[in-house]
Amino acid sequence: MADKVFNVLFLCTGNSARSIMAEAVMKQLGQGRFHAYSAGSHPRGEVHPLTLRALHEQGYPVDGLSSKGWEVFSAADAPAMDFVFTVCDQANGEVCPVWPGQPMTAHWGFDDPARADDRDPAVQYKAFTFVLQQIVTRLRLFLSLPLDKVDRLSLQHQLHQIGGTQAGA
């Protein structure tokens, strides 16, 4: 299992900020050991410009990022996922499709930076960079797990712990 490449799907409602950030960060930090994807239950159809700016300015790749619906990853010809993470509370409460591959799942909720109340562009951008740093921290924790050395139940528990939720929640 040490040579296995894992498929990871990040879900959010609009697929324009948090899930996109997680996809881009995982693509870089996963160093080829992970294929990262993102999708939304009700995709906006475009990536938020401040998402792209924050990722670019922090050195993460932005090429190929797009807002798409989660049905793309529940189709019969979709890649089998090993992990599926919801990154917004609304998507966590929705009924998700059945994912091919029986992936491990967890909820890692982050505040929506696109909903920053302040109309000051600098404050809005700061909300995006703050959420991006939270995502980086959780993904670093995830990547530090010995995926090839722990049993499925222990791993599931650790995934919930990274998200700040209890196993079974």
mmCIF file of C-alpha atoms in Angstrom:
data_model
loop_
_atom_site.group_PDB
_atom_site.id
_atom_site.type_symbol
_atom_site.label_atom_id
_atom_site.label_comp_id
_atom_site.label_asym_id
_atom_site.label_seq_id
_atom_site.Cartn_x
_atom_site.Cartn_y
_atom_site.Cartn_z
ATOM 1 C CA MET A 1 0.000 0.000 0.000
ATOM 2 C CA ALA A 2 3.027 2.303 0.336
ATOM 3 C CA ASP A 3 3.062 2.819 -3.459
ATOM 4 C CA LYS A 4 -0.686 3.303 -3.740
ATOM 5 C CA VAL A 5 -1.921 6.584 -5.182
ATOM 6 C CA PHE A 6 -5.013 7.744 -3.297
ATOM 7 C CA ASN A 7 -7.966 9.612 -4.819
ATOM 8 C CA VAL A 8 -9.340 12.390 -2.611
ATOM 9 C CA LEU A 9 -12.519 14.375 -3.258
ATOM 10 C CA PHE A 10 -13.295 17.650 -1.473
ATOM 11 C CA LEU A 11 -16.938 18.728 -1.439
ATOM 12 C CA CYS A 12 -18.603 22.049 -0.830
ATOM 13 C CA THR A 13 -21.871 23.526 -1.947
ATOM 14 C CA GLY A 14 -20.656 26.070 -4.524
ATOM 15 C CA ASN A 15 -17.240 24.564 -5.354
ATOM 16 C CA SER A 16 -15.761 28.032 -5.763
ATOM 17 C CA ALA A 17 -13.559 28.543 -2.679
ATOM 18 C CA ARG A 18 -12.897 25.995 0.098
ATOM 19 C CA SER A 19 -13.089 22.769 -1.898
ATOM 20 C CA ILE A 20 -11.072 24.349 -4.708
ATOM 21 C CA MET A 21 -8.426 25.447 -2.206
ATOM 22 C CA ALA A 22 -8.236 21.947 -0.752
ATOM 23 C CA GLU A 23 -7.880 20.415 -4.210
ATOM 24 C CA ALA A 24 -5.022 22.760 -5.172
ATOM 25 C CA VAL A 25 -3.188 22.343 -1.861
ATOM 26 C CA MET A 26 -3.490 18.552 -1.947
ATOM 27 C CA LYS A 27 -2.200 18.440 -5.511
ATOM 28 C CA GLN A 28 0.968 20.174 -4.362
ATOM 29 C CA LEU A 29 1.474 18.769 -0.869
ATOM 30 C CA GLY A 30 0.429 15.250 -1.879
ATOM 31 C CA GLN A 31 3.497 15.048 -4.130
ATOM 32 C CA GLY A 32 1.967 12.597 -6.586
ATOM 33 C CA ARG A 33 0.787 10.233 -3.870
ATOM 34 C CA PHE A 34 -2.702 11.733 -4.075
ATOM 35 C CA HIS A 35 -4.981 12.670 -6.946
ATOM 36 C CA ALA A 36 -7.110 15.541 -5.698
ATOM 37 C CA TYR A 37 -10.522 16.560 -6.967
ATOM 38 C CA SER A 38 -13.253 18.957 -5.877
ATOM 39 C CA ALA A 39 -16.937 19.352 -6.603
ATOM 40 C CA GLY A 40 -20.097 20.995 -5.330
ATOM 41 C CA SER A 41 -23.704 20.049 -4.750
ATOM 42 C CA HIS A 42 -24.790 23.323 -6.404
ATOM 43 C CA PRO A 43 -21.672 24.568 -8.197
ATOM 44 C CA ARG A 44 -21.370 28.239 -8.994
ATOM 45 C CA GLY A 45 -19.780 27.426 -12.338
ATOM 46 C CA GLU A 46 -16.716 29.575 -11.697
ATOM 47 C CA VAL A 47 -13.935 29.722 -9.152
ATOM 48 C CA HIS A 48 -14.064 32.792 -6.913
ATOM 49 C CA PRO A 49 -11.358 35.271 -8.025
ATOM 50 C CA LEU A 50 -10.064 35.674 -4.454
ATOM 51 C CA THR A 51 -9.610 31.896 -4.241
ATOM 52 C CA LEU A 52 -7.368 31.999 -7.282
ATOM 53 C CA ARG A 53 -5.485 35.023 -5.968
ATOM 54 C CA ALA A 54 -4.875 33.504 -2.535
ATOM 55 C CA LEU A 55 -3.714 30.192 -4.005
ATOM 56 C CA HIS A 56 -1.449 31.868 -6.548
ATOM 57 C CA GLU A 57 0.110 34.232 -4.005
ATOM 58 C CA GLN A 58 0.809 31.310 -1.652
ATOM 59 C CA GLY A 59 2.501 29.356 -4.447
ATOM 60 C CA TYR A 60 -0.193 26.768 -5.200
ATOM 61 C CA PRO A 61 -1.065 25.779 -8.766
ATOM 62 C CA VAL A 62 -4.284 27.222 -10.170
ATOM 63 C CA ASP A 63 -4.222 25.803 -13.697
ATOM 64 C CA GLY A 64 -7.120 23.492 -14.448
ATOM 65 C CA LEU A 65 -9.189 24.414 -11.397
ATOM 66 C CA SER A 66 -12.898 24.570 -12.184
ATOM 67 C CA SER A 67 -16.253 24.623 -10.443
ATOM 68 C CA LYS A 68 -18.227 21.445 -11.186
ATOM 69 C CA GLY A 69 -21.054 19.328 -9.828
ATOM 70 C CA TRP A 70 -20.483 16.276 -7.680
ATOM 71 C CA GLU A 71 -22.425 14.055 -10.079
ATOM 72 C CA VAL A 72 -19.216 13.963 -12.148
ATOM 73 C CA PHE A 73 -17.664 11.814 -9.406
ATOM 74 C CA SER A 74 -20.633 9.545 -8.740
ATOM 75 C CA ALA A 75 -20.941 8.349 -12.343
ATOM 76 C CA ALA A 76 -20.104 4.752 -13.222
ATOM 77 C CA ASP A 77 -16.920 5.760 -15.051
ATOM 78 C CA ALA A 78 -15.697 8.087 -12.274
ATOM 79 C CA PRO A 79 -12.456 7.313 -10.469
ATOM 80 C CA ALA A 80 -12.992 5.344 -7.255
ATOM 81 C CA MET A 81 -12.376 7.627 -4.292
ATOM 82 C CA ASP A 82 -10.369 6.587 -1.261
ATOM 83 C CA PHE A 83 -11.336 9.671 0.775
ATOM 84 C CA VAL A 84 -14.208 12.155 0.559
ATOM 85 C CA PHE A 85 -14.152 15.260 2.751
ATOM 86 C CA THR A 86 -16.919 17.828 3.084
ATOM 87 C CA VAL A 87 -15.417 21.243 3.779
ATOM 88 C CA CYS A 88 -18.578 23.255 4.398
ATOM 89 C CA ASP A 89 -21.401 22.673 6.848
ATOM 90 C CA GLN A 90 -24.135 22.943 4.238
ATOM 91 C CA ALA A 91 -22.637 20.182 2.065
ATOM 92 C CA ASN A 92 -22.142 18.062 5.174
ATOM 93 C CA GLY A 93 -25.901 18.215 5.839
ATOM 94 C CA GLU A 94 -26.900 17.244 2.300
ATOM 95 C CA VAL A 95 -27.574 13.745 1.080
ATOM 96 C CA CYS A 96 -24.508 12.838 -0.939
ATOM 97 C CA PRO A 97 -24.401 10.447 -3.865
ATOM 98 C CA VAL A 98 -23.027 6.958 -3.421
ATOM 99 C CA TRP A 99 -19.341 7.207 -4.208
ATOM 100 C CA PRO A 100 -17.631 4.421 -6.137
ATOM 101 C CA GLY A 101 -14.916 2.705 -4.118
ATOM 102 C CA GLN A 102 -16.463 2.918 -0.622
ATOM 103 C CA PRO A 103 -14.291 5.859 0.444
ATOM 104 C CA MET A 104 -13.567 6.918 3.986
ATOM 105 C CA THR A 105 -15.395 10.148 4.762
ATOM 106 C CA ALA A 106 -15.085 12.994 7.224
ATOM 107 C CA HIS A 107 -16.384 16.517 7.681
ATOM 108 C CA TRP A 108 -13.766 19.236 7.901
ATOM 109 C CA GLY A 109 -15.840 22.399 8.122
ATOM 110 C CA PHE A 110 -14.368 25.801 7.339
ATOM 111 C CA ASP A 111 -16.059 29.207 7.363
ATOM 112 C CA ASP A 112 -17.033 30.442 3.914
ATOM 113 C CA PRO A 113 -14.595 33.230 3.052
ATOM 114 C CA ALA A 114 -16.889 34.389 0.246
ATOM 115 C CA ARG A 115 -19.424 35.389 2.878
ATOM 116 C CA ALA A 116 -17.117 37.793 4.697
ATOM 117 C CA ASP A 117 -19.413 40.569 5.903
ATOM 118 C CA ASP A 118 -16.909 43.316 5.316
ATOM 119 C CA ARG A 119 -17.047 45.076 1.934
ATOM 120 C CA ASP A 120 -13.422 46.178 2.271
ATOM 121 C CA PRO A 121 -11.499 44.150 -0.358
ATOM 122 C CA ALA A 122 -8.478 43.805 1.933
ATOM 123 C CA VAL A 123 -10.630 42.326 4.694
ATOM 124 C CA GLN A 124 -12.331 39.961 2.254
ATOM 125 C CA TYR A 125 -8.973 38.779 0.927
ATOM 126 C CA LYS A 126 -7.756 38.223 4.486
ATOM 127 C CA ALA A 127 -10.737 35.882 5.049
ATOM 128 C CA PHE A 128 -9.634 33.830 2.031
ATOM 129 C CA THR A 129 -6.020 33.598 3.156
ATOM 130 C CA PHE A 130 -7.102 32.666 6.692
ATOM 131 C CA VAL A 131 -9.254 29.774 5.444
ATOM 132 C CA LEU A 132 -6.480 28.702 3.071
ATOM 133 C CA GLN A 133 -4.055 28.448 5.997
ATOM 134 C CA GLN A 134 -6.582 26.376 7.972
ATOM 135 C CA ILE A 135 -6.928 24.013 5.017
ATOM 136 C CA VAL A 136 -3.146 23.711 4.678
ATOM 137 C CA THR A 137 -2.865 22.842 8.380
ATOM 138 C CA ARG A 138 -5.502 20.094 8.193
ATOM 139 C CA LEU A 139 -4.059 18.649 5.020
ATOM 140 C CA ARG A 140 -0.581 18.545 6.566
ATOM 141 C CA LEU A 141 -2.063 16.625 9.502
ATOM 142 C CA PHE A 142 -3.800 14.246 7.108
ATOM 143 C CA LEU A 143 -0.634 13.728 5.091
ATOM 144 C CA SER A 144 1.291 12.890 8.255
ATOM 145 C CA LEU A 145 -0.956 9.885 8.948
ATOM 146 C CA PRO A 146 0.656 6.481 8.326
ATOM 147 C CA LEU A 147 -2.017 5.429 5.826
ATOM 148 C CA ASP A 148 -0.286 2.135 5.079
ATOM 149 C CA LYS A 149 0.128 1.206 8.755
ATOM 150 C CA VAL A 150 -3.228 1.835 10.443
ATOM 151 C CA ASP A 151 -6.431 -0.140 10.230
ATOM 152 C CA ARG A 152 -9.529 1.368 8.637
ATOM 153 C CA LEU A 153 -11.352 2.024 11.930
ATOM 154 C CA SER A 154 -8.377 3.814 13.483
ATOM 155 C CA LEU A 155 -7.858 5.828 10.341
ATOM 156 C CA GLN A 156 -11.533 6.848 10.251
ATOM 157 C CA HIS A 157 -11.274 8.024 13.859
ATOM 158 C CA GLN A 158 -8.167 10.077 13.047
ATOM 159 C CA LEU A 159 -9.884 11.672 10.040
ATOM 160 C CA HIS A 160 -12.728 12.819 12.284
ATOM 161 C CA GLN A 161 -10.240 14.132 14.844
ATOM 162 C CA ILE A 162 -8.480 16.245 12.216
ATOM 163 C CA GLY A 163 -11.835 17.803 11.363
ATOM 164 C CA GLY A 164 -12.588 18.470 14.996
ATOM 165 C CA THR A 165 -15.522 16.035 15.086
ATOM 166 C CA GLN A 166 -16.021 12.822 16.960
ATOM 167 C CA ALA A 167 -16.032 9.527 15.105
ATOM 168 C CA GLY A 168 -19.569 8.675 14.117
ATOM 169 C CA ALA A 169 -20.638 12.313 14.128
#
